[in-house]
Short mmCIF file of C-alpha atoms in Angstrom, two decimals:
data_model
loop_
_atom_site.label_atom_id
_atom_site.label_comp_id
_atom_site.label_asym_id
_atom_site.label_seq_id
_atom_site.Cartn_x
_atom_site.Cartn_y
_atom_site.Cartn_z
CA MET A 1 -0.04 24.30 -31.03
CA GLN A 2 1.35 23.42 -34.46
CA GLN A 3 0.08 20.04 -35.15
CA LEU A 4 1.59 17.63 -38.23
CA ASP A 5 0.13 14.37 -39.21
CA ILE A 6 2.70 10.89 -40.48
CA ASP A 7 2.11 8.66 -43.65
CA VAL A 8 3.01 5.81 -41.08
CA SER A 9 2.49 3.04 -43.73
CA ALA A 10 5.01 4.50 -46.21
CA LEU A 11 8.00 4.89 -43.32
CA LEU A 12 6.97 1.68 -42.51
CA GLU A 13 7.25 0.60 -46.43
CA THR A 14 10.78 2.50 -46.14
CA MET A 15 11.82 0.90 -43.23
CA SER A 16 11.11 -2.64 -44.24
CA GLY A 17 13.15 -1.87 -47.39
CA GLN A 18 15.93 -0.81 -45.42
CA LEU A 19 15.87 -3.44 -42.96
CA ASN A 20 15.92 -5.92 -45.62
CA GLU A 21 19.13 -4.71 -46.56
CA LYS A 22 21.21 -4.47 -43.60
CA MET A 23 19.16 -8.42 -42.73
CA ALA A 24 21.60 -9.34 -46.14
CA GLN A 25 24.30 -9.32 -43.95
CA ARG A 26 22.57 -10.71 -40.61
CA PRO A 27 19.78 -13.93 -42.04
CA ASN A 28 17.27 -15.55 -41.09
CA PRO A 29 16.45 -12.89 -37.87
CA LYS A 30 14.38 -12.61 -34.96
CA MET A 31 12.12 -9.75 -34.19
CA ILE A 32 11.46 -8.84 -30.99
CA GLY A 33 8.75 -5.72 -30.06
CA ILE A 34 8.45 -3.49 -26.99
CA ARG A 35 5.22 -3.66 -25.56
CA THR A 36 3.18 -1.68 -26.35
CA GLY A 37 3.68 1.05 -29.28
CA GLY A 38 7.01 -1.71 -30.39
CA GLU A 39 4.67 -4.51 -30.82
CA TRP A 40 2.60 -2.06 -33.11
CA ILE A 41 5.23 -1.77 -35.54
CA GLY A 42 7.21 -4.58 -34.93
CA GLU A 43 3.62 -6.04 -35.79
CA ALA A 44 3.78 -4.17 -39.18
CA LEU A 45 7.29 -5.28 -40.03
CA HIS A 46 6.98 -8.28 -39.12
CA GLN A 47 4.49 -9.00 -41.48
CA ARG A 48 5.82 -7.00 -44.32
CA LEU A 49 9.21 -8.54 -43.93
CA GLY A 50 7.73 -11.93 -44.03
CA LEU A 51 9.72 -13.69 -41.59
CA GLN A 52 9.89 -17.44 -40.44
CA GLU A 53 9.71 -17.30 -36.28
CA GLU A 54 6.91 -15.58 -34.29
CA LEU A 55 7.40 -12.24 -33.05
CA GLY A 56 8.60 -11.67 -30.20
CA LEU A 57 7.42 -9.63 -26.98
CA ILE A 58 8.62 -8.08 -23.63
CA ASP A 59 7.33 -5.86 -21.25
CA ILE A 60 10.53 -4.30 -19.73
CA SER A 61 8.78 -2.48 -16.42
CA PHE A 62 10.67 -5.09 -14.27
CA TYR A 63 13.68 -4.01 -15.90
CA ARG A 64 13.32 -0.01 -15.65
CA ASP A 65 15.83 1.94 -13.82
CA ASP A 66 13.19 4.09 -12.48
CA PHE A 67 10.89 1.66 -10.20
CA SER A 68 12.52 2.73 -6.62
CA ARG A 69 11.10 6.54 -8.16
CA ILE A 70 8.12 5.39 -9.64
CA GLY A 71 7.15 1.94 -8.76
CA LEU A 72 5.27 -0.38 -10.96
CA ASN A 73 3.21 -0.34 -14.51
CA PRO A 74 0.41 -1.83 -13.05
CA GLN A 75 -0.23 -3.39 -16.24
CA VAL A 76 2.61 -5.25 -16.92
CA LYS A 77 2.76 -8.26 -19.29
CA PRO A 78 4.67 -11.35 -19.54
CA ALA A 79 7.36 -11.66 -21.80
CA HIS A 80 6.63 -14.30 -24.81
CA ILE A 81 9.53 -15.24 -26.56
CA PRO A 82 8.51 -18.47 -27.76
CA TRP A 83 11.87 -19.32 -29.45
CA ASP A 84 15.95 -19.68 -28.35
CA ILE A 85 17.79 -16.50 -28.30
CA GLU A 86 21.43 -17.89 -28.36
CA ASP A 87 23.63 -17.10 -31.78
CA GLN A 88 20.63 -15.03 -33.57
CA HIS A 89 20.43 -12.21 -34.89
CA ILE A 90 17.74 -10.32 -32.95
CA ILE A 91 15.57 -6.89 -34.56
CA LEU A 92 15.06 -4.80 -31.66
CA VAL A 93 11.76 -2.89 -32.42
CA ASP A 94 10.37 0.17 -30.57
CA ASP A 95 7.85 2.72 -31.59
CA VAL A 96 10.19 6.26 -30.23
CA LEU A 97 13.23 6.82 -29.05
CA TYR A 98 14.00 8.99 -26.81
CA THR A 99 16.25 8.98 -23.85
CA GLY A 100 17.48 5.54 -24.88
CA ARG A 101 16.87 4.29 -20.76
CA THR A 102 14.56 1.92 -22.43
CA ILE A 103 16.46 0.67 -25.11
CA ARG A 104 18.97 0.09 -22.30
CA SER A 105 16.11 -2.09 -20.48
CA ALA A 106 15.65 -4.20 -22.70
CA LEU A 107 18.66 -5.19 -23.92
CA ASN A 108 18.86 -6.13 -20.88
CA GLU A 109 15.89 -8.64 -20.63
CA ILE A 110 16.88 -10.18 -23.66
CA PHE A 111 20.24 -10.72 -22.19
CA ASP A 112 18.50 -12.45 -19.15
CA TYR A 113 17.07 -15.01 -22.23
CA GLY A 114 21.15 -15.67 -23.84
CA ARG A 115 23.12 -14.25 -25.81
CA PRO A 116 21.98 -13.03 -29.12
CA ALA A 117 24.61 -13.15 -32.03
CA SER A 118 23.61 -9.40 -33.15
CA VAL A 119 20.95 -6.42 -31.90
CA THR A 120 19.81 -4.60 -34.41
CA LEU A 121 17.76 -1.54 -33.21
CA VAL A 122 14.75 -0.57 -35.48
CA VAL A 123 12.84 2.58 -34.37
CA LEU A 124 9.68 4.28 -35.79
CA LEU A 125 10.51 7.72 -34.72
CA ASP A 126 13.88 8.42 -32.64
CA ARG A 127 14.19 12.29 -30.95
CA LYS A 128 17.52 12.84 -31.17
CA GLY A 129 19.26 15.14 -29.54
CA CYS A 130 17.35 14.40 -26.28
CA ARG A 131 19.79 10.76 -25.79
CA GLU A 132 20.47 10.17 -22.07
CA LEU A 133 22.12 7.15 -22.77
CA PRO A 134 25.00 6.33 -25.35
CA PHE A 135 22.03 4.53 -27.88
CA GLN A 136 21.40 5.08 -31.51
CA ALA A 137 19.31 3.07 -34.17
CA ASP A 138 20.09 1.07 -37.20
CA VAL A 139 16.63 1.82 -39.24
CA VAL A 140 15.08 5.27 -38.99
CA GLY A 141 11.29 5.55 -39.74
CA MET A 142 11.38 9.76 -38.61
CA GLN A 143 14.03 12.27 -37.20
CA LEU A 144 12.19 14.38 -34.95
CA GLU A 145 13.29 17.07 -32.70
CA CYS A 146 13.73 16.64 -29.15
CA GLN A 147 10.94 19.89 -28.33
CA GLN A 148 8.46 18.11 -30.68
CA THR A 149 5.72 15.98 -28.60
CA ILE A 150 4.84 12.62 -29.82
CA LYS A 151 1.48 10.43 -29.69
CA VAL A 152 1.74 7.02 -30.96
CA THR A 153 -1.55 5.33 -31.34
CA GLY A 154 -2.42 1.61 -32.50
CA PRO A 155 -2.79 -1.10 -33.42
CA ASP A 156 -4.93 -0.34 -36.32
CA PRO A 157 -4.60 1.14 -37.60
CA ILE A 158 -0.77 2.60 -35.83
CA GLU A 159 -1.58 6.64 -36.04
CA VAL A 160 1.05 9.08 -34.72
CA THR A 161 0.50 12.63 -33.63
CA ILE A 162 3.26 15.39 -33.48
CA SER A 163 2.63 18.65 -31.72
CA GLU A 164 5.34 21.38 -30.87
CA LYS A 165 5.50 21.38 -27.21
CA ALA A 166 3.84 24.80 -25.96
CA GLU A 167 5.84 27.48 -24.17
CA VAL A 168 6.60 27.07 -20.78
CA SER A 169 4.83 30.61 -19.53
CA ALA A 170 7.50 31.34 -17.17
CA MET B 1 -12.22 17.73 12.64
CA THR B 2 -14.63 15.04 12.44
CA ALA B 3 -13.92 11.95 14.18
CA ARG B 4 -13.25 8.88 12.15
CA LEU B 5 -16.03 5.82 11.89
CA THR B 6 -13.76 3.05 11.41
CA ALA B 7 -9.97 2.89 12.58
CA PRO B 8 -7.53 2.81 9.38
CA ASN B 9 -6.32 -0.51 8.11
CA PRO B 10 -3.13 0.45 9.94
CA GLN B 11 -1.03 -2.36 6.61
CA LEU B 12 -2.68 0.36 4.30
CA ASN B 13 -0.49 3.64 3.18
CA GLU B 14 -2.74 6.61 3.17
CA LEU B 15 -3.29 6.43 -0.50
CA GLY B 16 -4.98 3.19 0.62
CA LYS B 17 -2.45 0.66 -1.06
CA LEU B 18 -0.71 -2.17 0.82
CA LYS B 19 2.01 -1.29 3.11
CA HIS B 20 2.58 -4.20 4.84
CA LEU B 21 0.02 -7.54 4.05
CA LEU B 22 -0.86 -8.76 7.67
CA THR B 23 -3.81 -10.39 6.73
CA LEU B 24 -6.97 -10.19 3.91
CA GLU B 25 -9.40 -8.65 6.03
CA GLY B 26 -10.46 -5.59 5.43
CA LEU B 27 -9.09 -5.40 1.81
CA LYS B 28 -11.04 -4.75 -1.47
CA GLN B 29 -11.26 -6.93 -4.79
CA HIS B 30 -8.40 -4.28 -6.24
CA HIS B 31 -5.75 -4.87 -3.69
CA LEU B 32 -5.69 -8.82 -4.23
CA THR B 33 -6.28 -8.67 -8.37
CA GLU B 34 -3.53 -6.46 -8.07
CA ILE B 35 -1.06 -8.96 -6.53
CA LEU B 36 -2.16 -11.71 -9.13
CA ASP B 37 -2.31 -9.85 -12.09
CA THR B 38 1.43 -8.41 -11.17
CA ALA B 39 2.28 -12.40 -10.42
CA GLU B 40 1.29 -13.40 -13.36
CA SER B 41 3.77 -11.75 -15.23
CA PHE B 42 6.15 -12.97 -13.31
CA ILE B 43 5.40 -16.52 -15.45
CA ASP B 44 6.66 -17.48 -18.60
CA PRO B 45 3.48 -18.51 -20.38
CA ASN B 46 5.94 -20.71 -23.01
CA THR B 47 7.87 -23.03 -19.86
CA ASN B 48 5.81 -21.57 -17.06
CA LYS B 49 9.43 -20.86 -15.93
CA ILE B 50 9.73 -18.18 -13.50
CA LYS B 51 12.21 -15.42 -14.31
CA LYS B 52 14.44 -13.70 -12.30
CA VAL B 53 14.62 -9.74 -13.00
CA PRO B 54 16.59 -6.78 -10.92
CA LEU B 55 12.78 -5.57 -10.10
CA LEU B 56 14.55 -5.12 -5.97
CA ARG B 57 18.04 -4.97 -6.41
CA GLY B 58 19.37 -3.44 -3.30
CA LYS B 59 17.21 -3.51 -0.70
CA SER B 60 17.97 -5.97 2.28
CA ILE B 61 14.57 -8.45 3.24
CA MET B 62 15.00 -10.35 6.16
CA ASN B 63 13.01 -13.37 6.75
CA LEU B 64 12.43 -14.35 10.65
CA PHE B 65 11.23 -17.24 11.65
CA PHE B 66 10.14 -18.04 15.15
CA GLU B 67 7.95 -21.16 13.96
CA PRO B 68 9.14 -24.21 11.55
CA SER B 69 8.91 -24.10 7.81
CA THR B 70 9.49 -25.40 4.57
CA ARG B 71 7.87 -24.89 2.16
CA THR B 72 6.29 -21.02 2.88
CA ARG B 73 10.48 -20.35 3.80
CA THR B 74 11.79 -21.69 1.17
CA THR B 75 9.13 -20.31 -1.63
CA PHE B 76 9.63 -16.39 0.01
CA GLU B 77 13.39 -16.92 0.03
CA ILE B 78 13.34 -17.84 -3.55
CA ALA B 79 10.91 -15.81 -4.17
CA GLU B 80 13.20 -12.35 -2.76
CA LYS B 81 16.57 -13.62 -4.87
CA ARG B 82 14.49 -14.04 -8.06
CA LEU B 83 13.66 -10.51 -7.64
CA SER B 84 17.28 -9.71 -7.29
CA ALA B 85 17.06 -8.79 -3.50
CA ASP B 86 19.51 -8.98 -0.87
CA ILE B 87 18.08 -11.69 2.01
CA GLU B 88 19.39 -13.20 5.83
CA SER B 89 17.30 -15.71 6.93
CA LEU B 90 17.16 -16.39 10.87
CA ASP B 91 15.75 -19.00 12.62
CA ILE B 92 14.54 -17.38 16.02
CA GLN B 93 12.95 -19.79 18.50
CA THR B 94 11.91 -17.85 21.62
CA SER B 95 10.68 -18.50 25.19
CA ALA B 96 7.08 -18.22 25.57
CA THR B 97 7.51 -15.97 28.61
CA LYS B 98 9.69 -13.06 27.63
CA LYS B 99 8.49 -13.03 24.14
CA GLY B 100 6.95 -9.01 24.52
CA GLU B 101 10.80 -7.23 25.38
CA SER B 102 12.77 -10.10 23.57
CA LEU B 103 10.39 -9.28 20.23
CA LEU B 104 10.62 -5.95 20.33
CA ASP B 105 14.35 -5.97 21.00
CA THR B 106 15.24 -8.46 18.10
CA LEU B 107 13.13 -6.16 15.63
CA TRP B 108 15.21 -3.11 16.65
CA ASN B 109 18.75 -4.89 15.91
CA LEU B 110 17.26 -6.24 12.66
CA GLN B 111 16.19 -2.75 11.72
CA ALA B 112 19.81 -1.23 12.79
CA MET B 113 20.67 -3.93 10.23
CA GLN B 114 18.70 -1.61 7.28
CA ALA B 115 16.30 -3.72 6.78
CA ASP B 116 13.42 -2.98 3.73
CA MET B 117 11.31 -5.42 4.68
CA PHE B 118 10.61 -8.26 7.34
CA VAL B 119 8.84 -11.62 6.41
CA ILE B 120 7.72 -12.89 9.78
CA ARG B 121 6.72 -16.26 10.67
CA HIS B 122 5.75 -16.61 14.77
CA ALA B 123 3.30 -19.59 16.22
CA GLU B 124 1.35 -15.65 18.51
CA SER B 125 -1.61 -14.61 16.79
CA GLY B 126 -0.49 -10.86 16.22
CA ALA B 127 2.69 -11.28 15.76
CA ALA B 128 3.21 -9.19 12.58
CA HIS B 129 0.56 -6.56 13.41
CA PHE B 130 3.15 -5.95 16.62
CA PHE B 131 6.30 -5.47 14.32
CA ALA B 132 4.31 -3.60 12.10
CA GLN B 133 3.13 -0.94 14.11
CA HIS B 134 7.12 -0.90 15.77
CA VAL B 135 9.18 -1.40 12.38
CA ALA B 136 10.67 2.61 10.77
CA PRO B 137 7.93 3.91 9.00
CA HIS B 138 10.03 3.03 5.37
CA VAL B 139 10.11 -0.89 6.51
CA HIS B 140 7.36 -3.05 5.20
CA VAL B 141 5.89 -6.24 6.86
CA LEU B 142 5.00 -9.37 5.69
CA ASN B 143 2.39 -11.84 7.40
CA ALA B 144 4.26 -15.24 6.50
CA GLY B 145 1.82 -17.50 9.33
CA ASP B 146 0.88 -16.18 12.99
CA GLY B 147 -0.75 -18.16 15.30
CA GLN B 148 -4.19 -19.06 14.50
CA HIS B 149 -4.92 -15.90 12.95
CA ALA B 150 -3.49 -15.55 9.67
CA HIS B 151 -1.80 -17.04 6.53
CA PRO B 152 -2.61 -13.84 3.82
CA THR B 153 0.23 -15.36 1.34
CA GLN B 154 -0.95 -19.02 0.74
CA ALA B 155 -4.48 -17.78 0.60
CA LEU B 156 -3.65 -15.54 -2.23
CA LEU B 157 -1.31 -17.97 -4.08
CA ASP B 158 -4.39 -20.48 -3.92
CA MET B 159 -6.34 -17.88 -5.65
CA PHE B 160 -3.82 -17.76 -7.80
CA THR B 161 -4.03 -21.51 -8.59
CA ILE B 162 -7.59 -21.86 -8.75
CA ARG B 163 -7.49 -18.47 -10.89
CA LYS B 164 -4.67 -20.41 -13.36
CA LYS B 165 -6.87 -23.95 -13.38
CA LYS B 166 -10.52 -22.54 -13.84
CA GLY B 167 -10.44 -19.26 -15.38
CA ASP B 168 -11.64 -16.55 -12.44
CA VAL B 169 -12.99 -17.48 -8.89
CA PHE B 170 -15.87 -15.64 -9.36
CA ASP B 171 -19.00 -18.31 -9.78
CA LEU B 172 -17.56 -21.52 -8.01
CA LYS B 173 -18.22 -23.71 -5.86
CA VAL B 174 -15.22 -24.24 -3.34
CA ALA B 175 -15.57 -27.07 -0.05
CA ILE B 176 -12.45 -26.41 2.60
CA VAL B 177 -12.38 -30.02 4.52
CA GLY B 178 -10.34 -30.71 7.57
CA ASP B 179 -9.42 -29.19 10.34
CA ILE B 180 -11.28 -24.95 10.19
CA LEU B 181 -10.81 -24.58 13.56
CA HIS B 182 -6.89 -24.01 14.21
CA SER B 183 -6.27 -23.75 10.75
CA ARG B 184 -5.33 -19.66 9.90
CA VAL B 185 -5.04 -20.78 6.34
CA VAL B 186 -8.46 -20.96 6.35
CA ARG B 187 -8.60 -17.96 7.56
CA SER B 188 -7.62 -16.38 5.25
CA GLN B 189 -8.63 -19.19 2.58
CA ILE B 190 -12.08 -17.78 3.49
CA GLN B 191 -11.36 -13.91 3.25
CA ALA B 192 -9.78 -14.36 0.07
CA LEU B 193 -12.63 -15.93 -1.43
CA SER B 194 -15.44 -13.95 0.22
CA ILE B 195 -13.67 -10.80 -1.32
CA LEU B 196 -13.09 -12.40 -4.67
CA GLU B 197 -17.36 -13.37 -4.65
CA ALA B 198 -16.65 -17.01 -4.87
CA ARG B 199 -20.09 -18.76 -5.33
CA GLU B 200 -20.27 -20.81 -2.30
CA ILE B 201 -17.71 -21.45 0.40
CA ARG B 202 -17.82 -24.44 2.40
CA VAL B 203 -16.30 -25.64 4.99
CA ILE B 204 -16.58 -29.93 5.82
CA GLY B 205 -15.35 -31.55 9.17
CA PRO B 206 -16.32 -32.56 12.71
CA LYS B 207 -18.08 -30.02 14.95
CA THR B 208 -14.65 -30.40 17.59
CA LEU B 209 -12.95 -29.00 14.24
CA LEU B 210 -14.99 -26.25 13.84
CA PRO B 211 -14.90 -22.51 15.19
CA GLU B 212 -18.44 -22.18 17.55
CA HIS B 213 -20.60 -20.00 14.76
CA PRO B 214 -19.18 -20.97 11.50
CA GLU B 215 -21.77 -19.19 9.65
CA ALA B 216 -20.47 -15.88 11.00
CA LEU B 217 -17.54 -16.37 8.49
CA GLY B 218 -20.55 -16.27 5.96
CA VAL B 219 -19.93 -20.42 5.54
CA HIS B 220 -22.06 -23.23 4.57
CA VAL B 221 -21.36 -26.51 6.70
CA TYR B 222 -21.54 -29.60 6.40
CA HIS B 223 -20.42 -32.52 8.99
CA ASP B 224 -21.06 -34.74 6.48
CA ILE B 225 -18.15 -35.28 3.28
CA GLU B 226 -19.91 -36.75 1.16
CA GLU B 227 -22.76 -34.16 1.26
CA GLY B 228 -21.19 -31.31 1.32
CA LEU B 229 -18.15 -32.14 -2.11
CA LYS B 230 -21.79 -32.60 -4.12
CA ASP B 231 -21.00 -30.13 -6.79
CA VAL B 232 -18.11 -28.42 -6.41
CA ASP B 233 -15.49 -27.36 -8.65
CA VAL B 234 -12.70 -26.76 -6.11
CA ILE B 235 -11.76 -29.13 -3.35
CA ILE B 236 -9.17 -27.14 -0.20
CA MET B 237 -7.48 -30.04 2.37
CA VAL B 238 -6.53 -28.56 4.97
CA ARG B 239 -3.96 -31.07 7.57
CA LEU B 240 -5.15 -31.77 11.11
CA GLN B 241 -2.98 -29.61 13.22
CA ASN B 242 -1.94 -31.48 15.92
CA GLU B 243 0.23 -29.24 17.90
CA ARG B 244 -2.33 -26.93 18.51
CA MET B 245 -4.94 -28.95 19.95
CA LYS B 246 -5.34 -28.69 23.43
CA SER B 247 -7.42 -31.54 23.94
CA ALA B 248 -8.64 -34.91 22.18
CA LEU B 249 -10.22 -33.23 19.50
CA ILE B 250 -11.04 -36.38 17.24
CA PRO B 251 -11.01 -40.43 18.36
CA SER B 252 -8.08 -40.76 16.43
CA GLU B 253 -6.33 -40.66 13.25
CA LYS B 254 -7.75 -43.51 11.22
CA GLU B 255 -10.68 -42.60 12.32
CA PHE B 256 -10.71 -39.17 10.78
CA PHE B 257 -9.56 -40.39 7.58
CA LYS B 258 -12.79 -42.81 7.73
CA ARG B 259 -15.22 -40.15 7.84
CA TYR B 260 -13.19 -37.24 6.10
CA GLY B 261 -10.05 -38.34 3.98
CA LEU B 262 -10.84 -37.57 0.56
CA THR B 263 -10.74 -40.51 -1.29
CA GLU B 264 -11.29 -41.14 -5.21
CA LYS B 265 -14.54 -42.57 -4.73
CA ARG B 266 -15.34 -38.88 -2.48
CA LEU B 267 -13.94 -37.16 -5.36
CA ALA B 268 -15.81 -38.40 -7.81
CA LEU B 269 -18.99 -36.97 -6.10
CA ALA B 270 -17.92 -33.51 -6.42
CA LYS B 271 -17.81 -31.99 -10.47
CA PRO B 272 -15.80 -33.82 -12.86
CA ASP B 273 -13.42 -31.83 -14.05
CA ALA B 274 -13.03 -30.46 -9.59
CA ILE B 275 -9.63 -29.65 -8.42
CA VAL B 276 -8.12 -30.83 -5.16
CA MET B 277 -5.84 -28.25 -3.57
CA HIS B 278 -3.38 -28.46 -0.21
CA PRO B 279 -1.56 -25.97 1.45
CA GLY B 280 1.03 -28.79 2.36
CA PRO B 281 2.52 -30.83 3.97
CA ILE B 282 -0.27 -33.24 3.77
CA ASN B 283 -0.29 -36.64 5.28
CA ARG B 284 -1.65 -39.37 3.77
CA GLY B 285 -3.76 -41.29 4.77
CA VAL B 286 -5.00 -38.87 7.88
CA GLU B 287 -6.94 -36.29 5.53
CA ILE B 288 -6.23 -37.22 1.70
CA ASP B 289 -5.27 -40.79 0.20
CA SER B 290 -2.35 -40.67 -1.99
CA ALA B 291 -4.19 -41.79 -4.90
CA VAL B 292 -5.89 -38.27 -4.86
CA ALA B 293 -2.81 -36.29 -4.00
CA ASP B 294 -0.87 -37.53 -6.76
CA GLY B 295 -3.98 -38.09 -9.24
CA PRO B 296 -4.82 -36.19 -12.20
CA GLN B 297 -7.30 -33.79 -10.61
CA SER B 298 -4.17 -32.62 -7.61
CA VAL B 299 -2.95 -29.38 -7.98
CA ILE B 300 -0.69 -29.58 -5.04
CA LEU B 301 2.68 -29.32 -6.49
CA GLU B 302 1.64 -26.57 -9.22
CA GLN B 303 0.27 -24.92 -5.56
CA VAL B 304 4.18 -24.61 -4.90
CA THR B 305 5.50 -22.89 -7.92
CA TYR B 306 2.72 -20.54 -8.11
CA GLY B 307 3.35 -19.71 -4.56
CA ILE B 308 7.33 -17.82 -6.07
CA ALA B 309 5.64 -16.49 -8.43
CA VAL B 310 2.28 -14.83 -5.80
CA ARG B 311 5.83 -14.02 -2.86
CA MET B 312 7.17 -11.85 -5.40
CA ALA B 313 4.06 -10.41 -6.76
CA VAL B 314 3.47 -9.15 -3.38
CA MET B 315 6.85 -8.05 -2.37
CA SER B 316 7.12 -5.74 -5.95
CA VAL B 317 3.49 -4.38 -5.07
CA ILE B 318 4.39 -3.19 -1.44
CA MET B 319 7.07 -1.25 -2.84
CA SER B 320 6.40 -0.21 -6.02
CA ASN B 321 3.19 1.49 -4.07
CA ALA B 322 6.17 2.77 -1.41
CA ALA B 323 7.65 4.72 -4.50
CA GLN B 324 4.51 6.07 -5.59
CA LEU B 325 3.52 7.37 -2.45
CA ALA B 326 7.03 9.03 -1.63
CA GLN B 327 6.99 10.23 -5.18
CA HIS B 328 3.34 11.93 -4.35
CA GLN B 329 4.09 13.41 -1.21
CA ALA B 330 7.52 14.87 -3.60
CA GLU B 331 5.22 15.93 -5.85
CA GLN B 332 2.95 17.61 -3.25
CA GLU B 333 5.54 18.97 -1.12
CA GLN B 334 6.78 21.05 -4.04
CA SER B 335 2.62 22.34 -4.88
CA ALA B 336 3.21 23.77 -1.08
CA LEU B 337 6.27 25.42 -1.98
CA ALA B 338 5.14 26.81 -5.16
CA GLU B 339 2.09 28.18 -3.62
CA GLU B 340 4.34 29.81 -0.52
CA ASN B 341 6.49 31.15 -3.09
CA ALA B 342 3.08 32.90 -4.72
CA GLU B 343 2.01 34.29 -1.94
CA MET B 344 5.34 35.76 -1.16
CA GLU B 345 5.17 37.32 -4.51
CA ASN B 346 1.96 38.88 -4.56
CA PRO B 347 1.24 39.97 -1.23
CA GLN B 348 -2.55 39.76 -0.11
#
């Protein structure tokens, strides 16, 4: 199995630069991280961008589309959105964009709180080519192949381990 | 085959998780804490509001109230709606004589209307068990109070309220005051407090309103309220269940208040930060003085609000357990099939 380690802080640096540019058109944004990985990335970006409002957090467990198949995540935590979402520019942060189903759940939850002016999607890693729903990120730290398995650990330090999936023996 | 030493708990599935909620008796601490933790996640920590989530969308829940109820029924209905379930509530008054057969017929008819879950309140102890024995395998039963037997969701919401106010049930001294004999709520509360390892459980009331051997419940018994309230962290008042008293067990309500009513003066005997709870409905001037019920130490109305989150949690956990069991069974079937295939390819 081949493994490669990634310089996460360099990725975050580049991402916050790109995000800063995007935010020129979308002033005074508020940031929401998706628990748990998105919370870590969100905190790191929030600090780098020096955002005024506290980082919001959501846990999409109650909004998943596979509840009737896999049940509830026992570690589900309450959402923490300490400000109004109505008419705000929202930066939505997650660690990995894969099938797109998490983002669908997250948007549903966000819209339960109000109608944002816009949502900008930011992910550290994008596993392109295995999307099942039509979502694309606005800011991506790094593109990966679908076959690669990813492990993100955190929060301090945030580390990513990528390995090629072992060949499934017939 | 080895014989079973203990009968399996009828409310647990083959993975040991809750399938129905009929009573707290025989449940483990993890069963309770899973529900209490899940309830926590339904409450927005900033606004204390309870969210609406799409968790049980497409599920059909029927509330069968054979006995009148305001709080329990309404909070169950709200909880179901906040989980996005489709709900139907029925008031069913049955004659006591032909209960057996009519109850089963009712059940089968409602099941034919494709219910996924029944919430049942009945004057007869064991009614929820009876339902649970006869429902189809995919249908779940929640006891919303059966006779003098159990009221598990009420006890769970009480534990949740204690946790919210005191951090943990563990290490607390809890006094339950009033009509202990007739109360299904008290029975469930004592079980919950024992499972969560409260430091001390006291019951306070006149001999006529206590069961014959209260010590068997693992509680300390007091007949003098002033002695019993000393240094407690939590006071739970319960009402006189006049409708269940078959003889004159107390001289009068006035006399009861004089001897067992919770007044500000008596409350002062408990710890200064003690909380006052009551499952409702409260009878002002019978078991509790208005000054206490409406006072700063009373958490009676918060109990009602938390009841919504706790009932949401019970229903979600039960549905989640069902999903996980189905997943588990599918995996087992698959591995059995794989084994079979392997054997066919490599015959011995």
